[in-house]
PDB file of C-alpha atoms in Angstrom:
ATOM      1  CA  LEU Z  62       0.325 -33.841  19.057  1.00 35.00           C
ATOM      2  CA  LEU Z  63      -0.640 -34.456  15.434  1.00 33.00           C
ATOM      3  CA  LEU Z  64      -2.856 -31.371  15.454  1.00 36.00           C
ATOM      4  CA  LEU Z  65      -0.005 -29.334  16.934  1.00 32.00           C
ATOM      5  CA  LEU Z  66       2.390 -30.535  14.233  1.00 30.00           C
ATOM      6  CA  LEU Z  67      -0.105 -29.719  11.488  1.00 32.00           C
ATOM      7  CA  LEU Z  68      -0.695 -26.259  12.954  1.00 35.00           C
ATOM      8  CA  CYS Z  69       3.036 -25.661  13.262  1.00 34.00           C
ATOM      9  CA  GLY Z  70       3.534 -26.685   9.648  1.00 36.00           C
ATOM     10  CA  ALA Z  71       0.837 -24.308   8.479  1.00 37.00           C
ATOM     11  CA  LEU Z  72       2.400 -21.437  10.428  1.00 38.00           C
ATOM     12  CA  GLY Z  73       5.948 -22.232   9.357  1.00 41.00           C
ATOM     13  CA  CYS Z  74       7.191 -23.215  12.811  1.00 44.00           C
ATOM     14  CA  GLY Z  75      10.788 -24.342  12.858  1.00 43.00           C
ATOM     15  CA  ALA Z  76      11.420 -23.125   9.299  1.00 41.00           C
ATOM     16  CA  GLU Z  77      13.442 -20.099   8.357  1.00 44.00           C
ATOM     17  CA  GLN Z  78      11.376 -17.342   6.844  1.00 55.00           C
ATOM     18  CA  ALA Z  79      12.990 -15.749   3.808  1.00 69.00           C
ATOM     19  CA  ALA Z  80      13.783 -12.101   4.474  1.00 81.00           C
ATOM     20  CA  PRO Z  81      12.578  -9.504   1.961  1.00 87.00           C
ATOM     21  CA  LEU Z  82      15.042  -7.812  -0.352  1.00 89.00           C
ATOM     22  CA  THR Z  83      15.432  -4.137   0.524  1.00 91.00           C
ATOM     23  CA  PHE Z  84      16.670  -0.864  -0.884  1.00 87.00           C
ATOM     24  CA  THR Z  85      16.848   1.914   1.695  1.00 88.00           C
ATOM     25  CA  MET Z  86      18.178   5.435   1.998  1.00 86.00           C
ATOM     26  CA  LEU Z  87      18.855   7.567   5.034  1.00 86.00           C
ATOM     27  CA  GLN Z  88      19.444  11.306   4.616  1.00 83.00           C
ATOM     28  CA  LEU Z  89      20.339  13.462   7.630  1.00 85.00           C
ATOM     29  CA  THR Z  90      20.668  17.233   7.691  1.00 83.00           C
ATOM     30  CA  ARG Z  91      21.723  19.385  10.634  1.00 86.00           C
ATOM     31  CA  VAL Z  92      21.205  23.145  10.484  1.00 82.00           C
ATOM     32  CA  TYR Z  93      22.551  25.656  12.988  1.00 83.00           C
ATOM     33  CA  ARG Z  94      22.636  29.424  12.465  1.00 80.00           C
ATOM     34  CA  GLY Z  95      22.488  29.057   8.718  1.00 78.00           C
ATOM     35  CA  ASN Z  96      25.120  26.334   8.464  1.00 84.00           C
ATOM     36  CA  SER Z  97      24.156  22.966   6.979  1.00 82.00           C
ATOM     37  CA  MET Z  98      25.777  19.590   7.605  1.00 86.00           C
ATOM     38  CA  PHE Z  99      24.865  16.525   5.550  1.00 85.00           C
ATOM     39  CA  ARG Z 100      25.151  12.810   6.240  1.00 88.00           C
ATOM     40  CA  GLY Z 101      23.533   9.874   4.527  1.00 87.00           C
ATOM     41  CA  ASN Z 102      23.814   6.481   2.926  1.00 88.00           C
ATOM     42  CA  ALA Z 103      22.031   4.047   0.637  1.00 86.00           C
ATOM     43  CA  SER Z 104      22.066   0.263   0.715  1.00 87.00           C
ATOM     44  CA  LEU Z 105      20.942  -2.375  -1.752  1.00 84.00           C
ATOM     45  CA  ASN Z 106      19.840  -5.631  -0.128  1.00 83.00           C
ATOM     46  CA  GLY Z 107      21.940  -4.943   2.944  1.00 84.00           C
ATOM     47  CA  GLN Z 108      25.047  -3.887   1.012  1.00 88.00           C
ATOM     48  CA  LEU Z 109      26.190  -0.298   1.385  1.00 89.00           C
ATOM     49  CA  SER Z 110      25.962   1.286  -2.061  1.00 84.00           C
ATOM     50  CA  HIS Z 111      26.475   5.040  -1.489  1.00 84.00           C
ATOM     51  CA  LEU Z 112      27.745   7.383   1.218  1.00 86.00           C
ATOM     52  CA  LEU Z 113      27.067  11.092   1.652  1.00 86.00           C
ATOM     53  CA  ASP Z 114      29.457  13.027   3.898  1.00 87.00           C
ATOM     54  CA  GLU Z 115      29.053  16.803   3.817  1.00 82.00           C
ATOM     55  CA  HIS Z 116      29.273  17.671   0.097  1.00 76.00           C
ATOM     56  CA  ASN Z 117      31.012  14.411  -0.897  1.00 80.00           C
ATOM     57  CA  ILE Z 118      29.016  11.468  -2.219  1.00 82.00           C
ATOM     58  CA  THR Z 119      30.842   8.181  -2.695  1.00 85.00           C
ATOM     59  CA  GLN Z 120      29.859   5.162  -4.745  1.00 84.00           C
ATOM     60  CA  VAL Z 121      30.732   2.182  -2.573  1.00 87.00           C
ATOM     61  CA  LEU Z 122      29.486  -0.484  -4.995  1.00 79.00           C
ATOM     62  CA  PRO Z 123      30.664  -0.240  -8.638  1.00 76.00           C
ATOM     63  CA  LEU Z 124      27.244   0.660 -10.007  1.00 66.00           C
ATOM     64  CA  GLU Z 125      28.433   3.144 -12.629  1.00 69.00           C
ATOM     65  CA  PRO Z 126      31.583   3.556 -14.761  1.00 76.00           C
ATOM     66  CA  PRO Z 127      33.899   6.434 -13.733  1.00 83.00           C
ATOM     67  CA  ASP Z 128      32.729   8.958 -16.344  1.00 84.00           C
ATOM     68  CA  ALA Z 129      29.026   8.510 -15.550  1.00 74.00           C
ATOM     69  CA  TRP Z 130      29.707   8.562 -11.817  1.00 77.00           C
ATOM     70  CA  ALA Z 131      31.669  11.808 -12.134  1.00 82.00           C
ATOM     71  CA  ARG Z 132      28.604  13.451 -13.660  1.00 78.00           C
ATOM     72  CA  ARG Z 133      26.412  12.182 -10.816  1.00 74.00           C
ATOM     73  CA  GLN Z 134      28.835  13.509  -8.231  1.00 79.00           C
ATOM     74  CA  ASN Z 135      28.813  16.906  -9.892  1.00 80.00           C
ATOM     75  CA  ASP Z 136      25.001  16.980  -9.854  1.00 74.00           C
ATOM     76  CA  VAL Z 137      24.901  16.211  -6.142  1.00 75.00           C
ATOM     77  CA  SER Z 138      27.636  18.751  -5.321  1.00 78.00           C
ATOM     78  CA  THR Z 139      25.763  21.461  -7.237  1.00 77.00           C
ATOM     79  CA  TYR Z 140      22.536  20.666  -5.420  1.00 71.00           C
ATOM     80  CA  LEU Z 141      24.177  20.749  -1.985  1.00 76.00           C
ATOM     81  CA  LYS Z 142      25.869  24.056  -2.792  1.00 79.00           C
ATOM     82  CA  ASN Z 143      22.529  25.578  -3.788  1.00 74.00           C
ATOM     83  CA  PHE Z 144      20.918  24.105  -0.699  1.00 73.00           C
ATOM     84  CA  ARG Z 145      23.479  25.726   1.590  1.00 79.00           C
ATOM     85  CA  GLN Z 146      23.035  29.086  -0.107  1.00 79.00           C
ATOM     86  CA  LEU Z 147      19.259  28.837   0.274  1.00 71.00           C
ATOM     87  CA  VAL Z 148      19.535  28.011   3.972  1.00 74.00           C
ATOM     88  CA  GLN Z 149      21.892  30.955   4.495  1.00 78.00           C
ATOM     89  CA  LEU Z 150      19.413  33.251   2.764  1.00 74.00           C
ATOM     90  CA  PHE Z 151      16.552  31.982   4.923  1.00 69.00           C
ATOM     91  CA  ASN Z 152      18.638  32.452   8.039  1.00 72.00           C
ATOM     92  CA  LYS Z 153      19.232  36.108   7.185  1.00 75.00           C
ATOM     93  CA  GLU Z 154      15.494  36.641   6.830  1.00 69.00           C
ATOM     94  CA  ARG Z 155      14.490  34.591   9.885  1.00 69.00           C
ATOM     95  CA  PRO Z 156      17.532  33.930  12.118  1.00 74.00           C
ATOM     96  CA  THR Z 157      17.362  30.787  14.239  1.00 72.00           C
ATOM     97  CA  ASN Z 158      19.713  30.190  17.147  1.00 77.00           C
ATOM     98  CA  PHE Z 159      18.769  26.581  17.797  1.00 77.00           C
ATOM     99  CA  THR Z 160      19.827  23.410  16.055  1.00 83.00           C
ATOM    100  CA  GLN Z 161      17.392  21.656  13.725  1.00 82.00           C
ATOM    101  CA  HIS Z 162      17.645  18.056  12.594  1.00 84.00           C
ATOM    102  CA  LEU Z 163      15.774  16.736   9.581  1.00 83.00           C
ATOM    103  CA  CYS Z 164      15.860  13.062   8.605  1.00 87.00           C
ATOM    104  CA  CYS Z 165      14.445  11.428   5.481  1.00 85.00           C
ATOM    105  CA  HIS Z 166      14.148   7.638   5.446  1.00 90.00           C
ATOM    106  CA  LEU Z 167      12.820   5.955   2.314  1.00 89.00           C
ATOM    107  CA  GLY Z 168      12.974   2.754   0.365  1.00 90.00           C
ATOM    108  CA  CYS Z 169      11.155  -0.406  -0.612  1.00 92.00           C
ATOM    109  CA  ARG Z 170      10.958  -4.100   0.223  1.00 93.00           C
ATOM    110  CA  LEU Z 171      10.290  -7.050  -2.071  1.00 92.00           C
ATOM    111  CA  PHE Z 172       8.866 -10.115  -0.336  1.00 92.00           C
ATOM    112  CA  PRO Z 173       9.358 -13.739  -1.453  1.00 89.00           C
ATOM    113  CA  ASN Z 174       5.744 -13.983  -2.628  1.00 89.00           C
ATOM    114  CA  GLY Z 175       6.301 -11.118  -5.083  1.00 88.00           C
ATOM    115  CA  THR Z 176       4.495  -8.403  -3.158  1.00 93.00           C
ATOM    116  CA  ALA Z 177       6.254  -5.114  -2.439  1.00 94.00           C
ATOM    117  CA  GLN Z 178       6.056  -2.347   0.120  1.00 95.00           C
ATOM    118  CA  SER Z 179       7.463   1.181  -0.200  1.00 94.00           C
ATOM    119  CA  PHE Z 180       7.817   3.997   2.306  1.00 93.00           C
ATOM    120  CA  TYR Z 181       9.019   7.571   2.804  1.00 91.00           C
ATOM    121  CA  GLU Z 182       9.216   9.061   6.296  1.00 91.00           C
ATOM    122  CA  VAL Z 183      10.397  12.482   7.458  1.00 87.00           C
ATOM    123  CA  THR Z 184      11.294  13.380  11.039  1.00 88.00           C
ATOM    124  CA  LEU Z 185      12.004  16.853  12.371  1.00 85.00           C
ATOM    125  CA  ASN Z 186      14.129  17.165  15.509  1.00 85.00           C
ATOM    126  CA  ARG Z 187      13.744  13.416  16.023  1.00 89.00           C
ATOM    127  CA  THR Z 188       9.944  13.611  16.022  1.00 89.00           C
ATOM    128  CA  ALA Z 189       7.742  12.182  13.264  1.00 92.00           C
ATOM    129  CA  PHE Z 190       6.909  15.071  10.931  1.00 88.00           C
ATOM    130  CA  LEU Z 191       5.504  13.815   7.607  1.00 89.00           C
ATOM    131  CA  SER Z 192       5.089  10.530   5.784  1.00 92.00           C
ATOM    132  CA  PHE Z 193       4.211   9.685   2.201  1.00 93.00           C
ATOM    133  CA  HIS Z 194       1.300   7.309   1.634  1.00 94.00           C
ATOM    134  CA  VAL Z 195       2.569   5.573  -1.485  1.00 94.00           C
ATOM    135  CA  PRO Z 196      -0.659   3.912  -2.795  1.00 94.00           C
ATOM    136  CA  ASN Z 197      -2.532   7.251  -2.923  1.00 95.00           C
ATOM    137  CA  ALA Z 198       0.495   9.522  -3.542  1.00 94.00           C
ATOM    138  CA  THR Z 199      -0.476  11.714  -0.597  1.00 94.00           C
ATOM    139  CA  TRP Z 200       1.506  13.345   2.196  1.00 91.00           C
ATOM    140  CA  GLU Z 201       0.274  12.848   5.749  1.00 93.00           C
ATOM    141  CA  ARG Z 202       1.129  14.764   8.907  1.00 90.00           C
ATOM    142  CA  ARG Z 203       2.689  12.771  11.725  1.00 90.00           C
ATOM    143  CA  TRP Z 204       3.536  15.543  14.180  1.00 84.00           C
ATOM    144  CA  PRO Z 205       1.844  14.911  17.558  1.00 82.00           C
ATOM    145  CA  GLY Z 206      -0.612  17.727  18.164  1.00 76.00           C
ATOM    146  CA  GLU Z 207      -1.094  20.857  16.121  1.00 75.00           C
ATOM    147  CA  LEU Z 208       1.876  22.410  14.336  1.00 72.00           C
ATOM    148  CA  PRO Z 209       1.064  25.018  11.653  1.00 74.00           C
ATOM    149  CA  VAL Z 210       4.298  24.430   9.758  1.00 74.00           C
ATOM    150  CA  ALA Z 211       3.489  20.718   9.384  1.00 78.00           C
ATOM    151  CA  ALA Z 212       0.159  21.565   7.764  1.00 80.00           C
ATOM    152  CA  PHE Z 213       1.857  24.175   5.589  1.00 78.00           C
ATOM    153  CA  ALA Z 214       4.602  21.762   4.483  1.00 79.00           C
ATOM    154  CA  GLN Z 215       2.011  19.083   3.714  1.00 83.00           C
ATOM    155  CA  ALA Z 216      -0.001  21.490   1.564  1.00 83.00           C
ATOM    156  CA  GLN Z 217       3.080  22.661  -0.331  1.00 79.00           C
ATOM    157  CA  LEU Z 218       4.315  19.143  -1.044  1.00 82.00           C
ATOM    158  CA  MET Z 219       0.887  18.149  -2.350  1.00 86.00           C
ATOM    159  CA  LYS Z 220       1.015  20.897  -4.989  1.00 83.00           C
ATOM    160  CA  TYR Z 221       3.714  19.455  -7.225  1.00 80.00           C
ATOM    161  CA  PRO Z 222       3.844  16.287  -9.364  1.00 81.00           C
ATOM    162  CA  ILE Z 223       7.527  15.770  -8.492  1.00 76.00           C
ATOM    163  CA  THR Z 224       6.590  15.344  -4.831  1.00 80.00           C
ATOM    164  CA  THR Z 225       3.477  13.251  -5.464  1.00 86.00           C
ATOM    165  CA  GLN Z 226       3.128  11.269  -8.720  1.00 86.00           C
ATOM    166  CA  ASP Z 227       6.853  11.246  -9.518  1.00 82.00           C
ATOM    167  CA  LEU Z 228       7.762  10.158  -6.014  1.00 84.00           C
ATOM    168  CA  GLN Z 229       5.078   7.472  -6.118  1.00 89.00           C
ATOM    169  CA  TYR Z 230       6.556   6.165  -9.381  1.00 86.00           C
ATOM    170  CA  PHE Z 231      10.063   6.083  -7.927  1.00 82.00           C
ATOM    171  CA  LEU Z 232       8.968   4.144  -4.855  1.00 87.00           C
ATOM    172  CA  ASN Z 233       6.419   1.835  -6.463  1.00 88.00           C
ATOM    173  CA  THR Z 234       8.157   1.139  -9.769  1.00 85.00           C
ATOM    174  CA  THR Z 235      11.784   2.236  -9.899  1.00 80.00           C
ATOM    175  CA  CYS Z 236      12.746   1.100  -6.428  1.00 82.00           C
ATOM    176  CA  VAL Z 237      10.905  -2.203  -6.720  1.00 85.00           C
ATOM    177  CA  SER Z 238      12.383  -2.906 -10.179  1.00 81.00           C
ATOM    178  CA  ILE Z 239      15.870  -2.610  -8.677  1.00 77.00           C
ATOM    179  CA  LEU Z 240      14.988  -5.339  -6.198  1.00 83.00           C
ATOM    180  CA  GLN Z 241      13.294  -7.498  -8.817  1.00 84.00           C
ATOM    181  CA  ALA Z 242      16.462  -7.391 -10.916  1.00 77.00           C
ATOM    182  CA  GLN Z 243      18.504  -8.196  -7.808  1.00 74.00           C
ATOM    183  CA  SER Z 244      16.236 -11.142  -7.036  1.00 75.00           C
ATOM    184  CA  ALA Z 245      16.497 -12.518 -10.572  1.00 72.00           C
ATOM    185  CA  ARG Z 246      20.274 -12.692 -10.662  1.00 63.00           C
ATOM    186  CA  THR Z 247      23.129 -14.245  -8.701  1.00 43.00           C
ATOM    187  CA  GLY Z 248      26.720 -13.272  -8.111  1.00 43.00           C
ATOM    188  CA  LYS Z 249      28.156  -9.923  -7.096  1.00 44.00           C
ATOM    189  CA  VAL Z 250      26.328  -6.656  -7.647  1.00 46.00           C
ATOM    190  CA  SER Z 251      27.096  -5.122 -11.009  1.00 46.00           C
ATOM    191  CA  GLY Z 252      23.888  -3.256 -11.788  1.00 46.00           C
ATOM    192  CA  ARG Z 253      25.322  -0.619 -14.107  1.00 48.00           C
ATOM    193  CA  SER Z 254      22.107  -0.414 -16.109  1.00 47.00           C
ATOM    194  CA  ARG Z 255      20.196   0.338 -12.900  1.00 52.00           C
ATOM    195  CA  ALA Z 256      22.595   2.931 -11.506  1.00 52.00           C
ATOM    196  CA  PRO Z 257      20.915   6.033 -12.995  1.00 56.00           C
ATOM    197  CA  LEU Z 258      17.683   4.935 -11.326  1.00 55.00           C
ATOM    198  CA  VAL Z 259      19.428   4.485  -8.001  1.00 56.00           C
ATOM    199  CA  LEU Z 260      21.043   7.904  -8.240  1.00 57.00           C
ATOM    200  CA  GLY Z 261      17.789   9.397  -9.466  1.00 58.00           C
ATOM    201  CA  LEU Z 262      16.126   8.195  -6.296  1.00 56.00           C
ATOM    202  CA  ILE Z 263      18.908   9.739  -4.226  1.00 57.00           C
ATOM    203  CA  LEU Z 264      18.583  13.082  -5.988  1.00 56.00           C
ATOM    204  CA  GLY Z 265      14.817  12.952  -5.633  1.00 60.00           C
ATOM    205  CA  SER Z 266      15.095  12.484  -1.882  1.00 60.00           C
ATOM    206  CA  LEU Z 267      17.538  15.362  -1.604  1.00 58.00           C
ATOM    207  CA  ALA Z 268      15.153  17.626  -3.500  1.00 60.00           C
ATOM    208  CA  LEU Z 269      12.341  16.801  -1.099  1.00 62.00           C
ATOM    209  CA  LEU Z 270      14.658  17.290   1.840  1.00 61.00           C
ATOM    210  CA  GLY Z 271      15.550  20.766   0.615  1.00 59.00           C
ATOM    211  CA  MET Z 272      11.928  21.717   0.136  1.00 61.00           C
ATOM    212  CA  ALA Z 273      10.850  20.471   3.575  1.00 60.00           C
ATOM    213  CA  LEU Z 274      13.698  22.114   5.435  1.00 57.00           C
ATOM    214  CA  GLY Z 275      13.397  25.299   3.392  1.00 57.00           C
ATOM    215  CA  ILE Z 276       9.733  25.588   4.293  1.00 58.00           C
ATOM    216  CA  PHE Z 277      10.514  25.232   7.983  1.00 57.00           C
ATOM    217  CA  LEU Z 278      13.338  27.737   7.992  1.00 54.00           C
ATOM    218  CA  CYS Z 279      11.459  30.228   5.839  1.00 53.00           C
ATOM    219  CA  THR Z 280       8.517  30.272   8.210  1.00 53.00           C
ATOM    220  CA  GLY Z 281      10.638  30.336  11.337  1.00 51.00           C
ATOM    221  CA  GLY Z 282       8.626  27.451  12.716  1.00 48.00           C
ATOM    222  CA  SER Z 283       5.210  29.100  12.312  1.00 48.00           C
ATOM    223  CA  CYS Z 284       2.850  30.151   9.525  1.00 42.00           C
TER     224      CYS Z 284
END
């Protein structure tokens, strides 16, 4: 019995394990015959911080003052407008009569012992498509079996610093610093000094989303 108690103590039996702090984003895009529909959200340590509904992005937590937030909203609206126009152009070149779903899921976790873990995953039509290996700043294919467009998308994403080194910095440094600041303070979320970083991460994910979906549409599903 004594040995069992000692073992249980070493393994933390009967004690609550502190959950990691998290910052996550989910970006969903549906494309059908050249029309794009957007949905998404971001949460900081379990609290909803932003919502994306079509071309409207809403700040749920008061992370930025009204004037700064208005500029962020305009940036996102401009991007989504350009995205729609690009998809429409691709559809004229290579018409597709089936629905496509692209999902980007990214974020980071900060554990009680100070270690962190970041991730970025992309699914296409609800099947794993690509993932970003944060430590090496490399994109990896996740599609089961051979799919030429997955290899093509991987090669294209590996060409640009914004989709490799810059993304690695966002996930490893920016995202984790948000959680470190959250861990170091108490009370309600204010975080105004961190808001540009949060929105920067959102815009970065949208840029990658546009590139990945644009590659797929432009190739018509094959290379």
